[in-house]
Structures are given as structure tokens and as C-alpha cells.
Amino acid sequence: QVQLVESGGRLVQAGGSLRLSCAASGRAFRAYAMGWFRQAPGKEREFVAAINWRGDNTDYADSVKGRFTISRDNARNTVYLQQNSLKPEDTAVYYCAAASGVDETRYDYWGRGTQVTVSS
């Protein structure tokens, strides 16, 4: 079992920056691919960014490329999402997820989310 706890979300003005954190329990964290997803009011959850277990391969949604950066610290069991140049359309609940199996796109553990609100 893996428990994921997100933090760092808050109200920020457009153009500002935030760093979201996701703390994971368990030594197995370092073997898992990790991802960030978000869900805005009235919309489906969408993929934001992902990172492999070594931290040397990342992937981003087109809407956040060049503005967001995903990273991980396996010694601290933590994955981060640095968000720069935030826009009102980035407003959402952000979730982190872990993929424990061979398929790094199949996420089987999820956190409860952290709210990011970007004002115009």
C-alpha cells in the first residue's frame, strides 16, 4: 500500500508560481512512476505531467509544457510540480498518483488532492 498526500495548493494571482508537493509512504515509492493530474469544476480529470522512477524521463500535457516542471526526490519520497506563469484556466484540484506496475501509465494509487486557484 502507498499513501500519497499532496500539499502546496493555494490562491495565487495570474502569472504567479506555486510548487506542489506529494509525499509518499513506503520504500517502494522509488520504484514507481508518478504523475500529476487535475480536475476543474464541471470537467473530467486530466493528465498534467508524469515522471519515471529514475526521474530521467518526463512527459507533459501540451497545455502546461514550458510552464510546469515535474521532479522527484526519492530520498525524501516526494514528487513535486513546479508551476510557473499560472493562468486562470489552471484552476483545479491537483492530484498526485503512483503507478506501481510495469505499465507506467496505469496509476493505481491516488492522493486526495490540493486546490489551486488562480485569479485573473
Tab-separated table of C-alpha atoms in Angstrom:
chain	number	residue	atom	x	y	z
A	1	GLN	CA	0.000	0.000	0.000
A	2	VAL	CA	1.114	3.511	-0.801
A	3	GLN	CA	-0.354	6.639	0.731
A	4	LEU	CA	0.003	9.923	-1.121
A	5	VAL	CA	-0.535	13.339	0.451
A	6	GLU	CA	-0.490	16.484	-1.663
A	7	SER	CA	0.237	19.980	-0.383
A	8	GLY	CA	1.127	23.445	-1.612
A	9	GLY	CA	-2.076	24.492	-3.308
A	10	ARG	CA	-3.485	27.936	-2.578
A	11	LEU	CA	-4.914	31.093	-4.145
A	12	VAL	CA	-2.433	32.859	-6.424
A	13	GLN	CA	-2.644	35.662	-8.983
A	14	ALA	CA	-2.261	35.014	-12.684
A	15	GLY	CA	1.391	34.996	-13.660
A	16	GLY	CA	2.439	33.707	-10.260
A	17	SER	CA	4.136	30.482	-9.245
A	18	LEU	CA	3.464	27.573	-6.920
A	19	ARG	CA	5.264	24.388	-6.020
A	20	LEU	CA	3.065	21.428	-5.238
A	21	SER	CA	4.437	18.535	-3.233
A	22	CYS	CA	3.302	14.937	-2.935
A	23	ALA	CA	4.670	12.959	-0.021
A	24	ALA	CA	4.522	9.177	-0.336
A	25	SER	CA	4.737	6.493	2.286
A	26	GLY	CA	6.762	3.339	1.821
A	27	ARG	CA	10.162	2.436	0.416
A	28	ALA	CA	8.600	1.202	-2.799
A	29	PHE	CA	7.979	4.794	-3.860
A	30	ARG	CA	11.352	4.979	-5.561
A	31	ALA	CA	10.303	2.159	-7.896
A	32	TYR	CA	7.069	3.818	-9.016
A	33	ALA	CA	6.351	6.135	-11.888
A	34	MET	CA	4.492	9.191	-10.621
A	35	GLY	CA	2.023	11.536	-12.183
A	36	TRP	CA	0.099	14.723	-11.573
A	37	PHE	CA	-3.488	15.128	-12.719
A	38	ARG	CA	-6.052	17.875	-12.245
A	39	GLN	CA	-9.798	18.291	-12.242
A	40	ALA	CA	-11.531	21.610	-12.727
A	41	PRO	CA	-15.168	22.190	-11.696
A	42	GLY	CA	-17.527	20.558	-14.151
A	43	LYS	CA	-14.715	18.914	-16.098
A	44	GLU	CA	-13.160	15.492	-16.227
A	45	ARG	CA	-9.852	14.740	-14.609
A	46	GLU	CA	-6.953	15.324	-16.985
A	47	PHE	CA	-3.313	14.388	-17.181
A	48	VAL	CA	-0.793	17.105	-16.330
A	49	ALA	CA	2.665	15.573	-16.014
A	50	ALA	CA	4.486	12.312	-15.332
A	51	ILE	CA	7.958	11.172	-14.333
A	52	ASN	CA	9.550	7.737	-14.426
A	53	TRP	CA	11.030	6.012	-11.393
A	54	ARG	CA	14.571	7.203	-12.079
A	55	GLY	CA	13.469	10.758	-12.702
A	56	ASP	CA	15.197	10.961	-16.081
A	57	ASN	CA	12.116	10.824	-18.280
A	58	THR	CA	9.188	13.223	-18.072
A	59	ASP	CA	6.026	13.911	-20.005
A	60	TYR	CA	3.665	16.882	-20.022
A	61	ALA	CA	0.269	17.862	-21.287
A	62	ASP	CA	0.517	20.392	-24.107
A	63	SER	CA	-1.375	22.941	-22.014
A	64	VAL	CA	1.400	23.082	-19.386
A	65	LYS	CA	4.564	22.476	-21.429
A	66	GLY	CA	7.152	25.153	-20.788
A	67	ARG	CA	5.357	26.344	-17.634
A	68	PHE	CA	5.239	23.314	-15.319
A	69	THR	CA	8.084	21.048	-14.239
A	70	ILE	CA	7.743	17.692	-12.541
A	71	SER	CA	10.583	16.340	-10.434
A	72	ARG	CA	11.151	13.806	-7.672
A	73	ASP	CA	13.409	13.238	-4.688
A	74	ASN	CA	13.484	9.529	-3.986
A	75	ALA	CA	15.463	10.043	-0.790
A	76	ARG	CA	12.572	12.139	0.548
A	77	ASN	CA	9.791	10.035	-1.023
A	78	THR	CA	8.431	13.188	-2.612
A	79	VAL	CA	7.393	14.293	-6.063
A	80	TYR	CA	6.999	17.960	-6.977
A	81	LEU	CA	5.177	20.028	-9.538
A	82	GLN	CA	6.666	23.460	-10.080
A	83	GLN	CA	4.061	25.711	-11.657
A	84	ASN	CA	5.124	28.968	-13.276
A	85	SER	CA	3.229	31.571	-15.296
A	86	LEU	CA	-0.042	30.345	-13.857
A	87	LYS	CA	-3.257	31.107	-15.710
A	88	PRO	CA	-6.863	31.191	-14.502
A	89	GLU	CA	-7.510	28.046	-16.552
A	90	ASP	CA	-5.017	26.198	-14.338
A	91	THR	CA	-7.530	26.445	-11.501
A	92	ALA	CA	-8.322	22.903	-10.379
A	93	VAL	CA	-7.828	20.293	-7.720
A	94	TYR	CA	-4.434	18.708	-8.362
A	95	TYR	CA	-3.896	15.041	-7.602
A	96	CYS	CA	-0.750	13.015	-7.498
A	97	ALA	CA	-0.781	9.357	-8.463
A	98	ALA	CA	1.565	6.385	-8.416
A	99	ALA	CA	1.934	3.601	-10.966
A	100	SER	CA	3.206	0.506	-9.158
A	101	GLY	CA	3.218	-1.898	-12.083
A	102	VAL	CA	5.156	-2.409	-15.279
A	103	ASP	CA	2.739	-0.154	-17.165
A	104	GLU	CA	3.859	3.318	-16.081
A	105	THR	CA	0.636	4.847	-17.371
A	106	ARG	CA	-1.616	2.755	-15.164
A	107	TYR	CA	-1.988	4.641	-11.905
A	108	ASP	CA	-3.277	2.603	-9.002
A	109	TYR	CA	-2.676	4.885	-6.026
A	110	TRP	CA	-4.106	8.377	-5.685
A	111	GLY	CA	-3.918	11.210	-3.220
A	112	ARG	CA	-6.855	13.323	-2.080
A	113	GLY	CA	-5.771	16.426	-3.928
A	114	THR	CA	-4.793	20.017	-3.257
A	115	GLN	CA	-6.727	23.049	-4.510
A	116	VAL	CA	-5.022	25.541	-6.812
A	117	THR	CA	-6.959	28.706	-7.578
A	118	VAL	CA	-5.577	31.277	-10.000
A	119	SER	CA	-7.242	34.679	-10.001
A	120	SER	CA	-7.219	36.955	-13.032
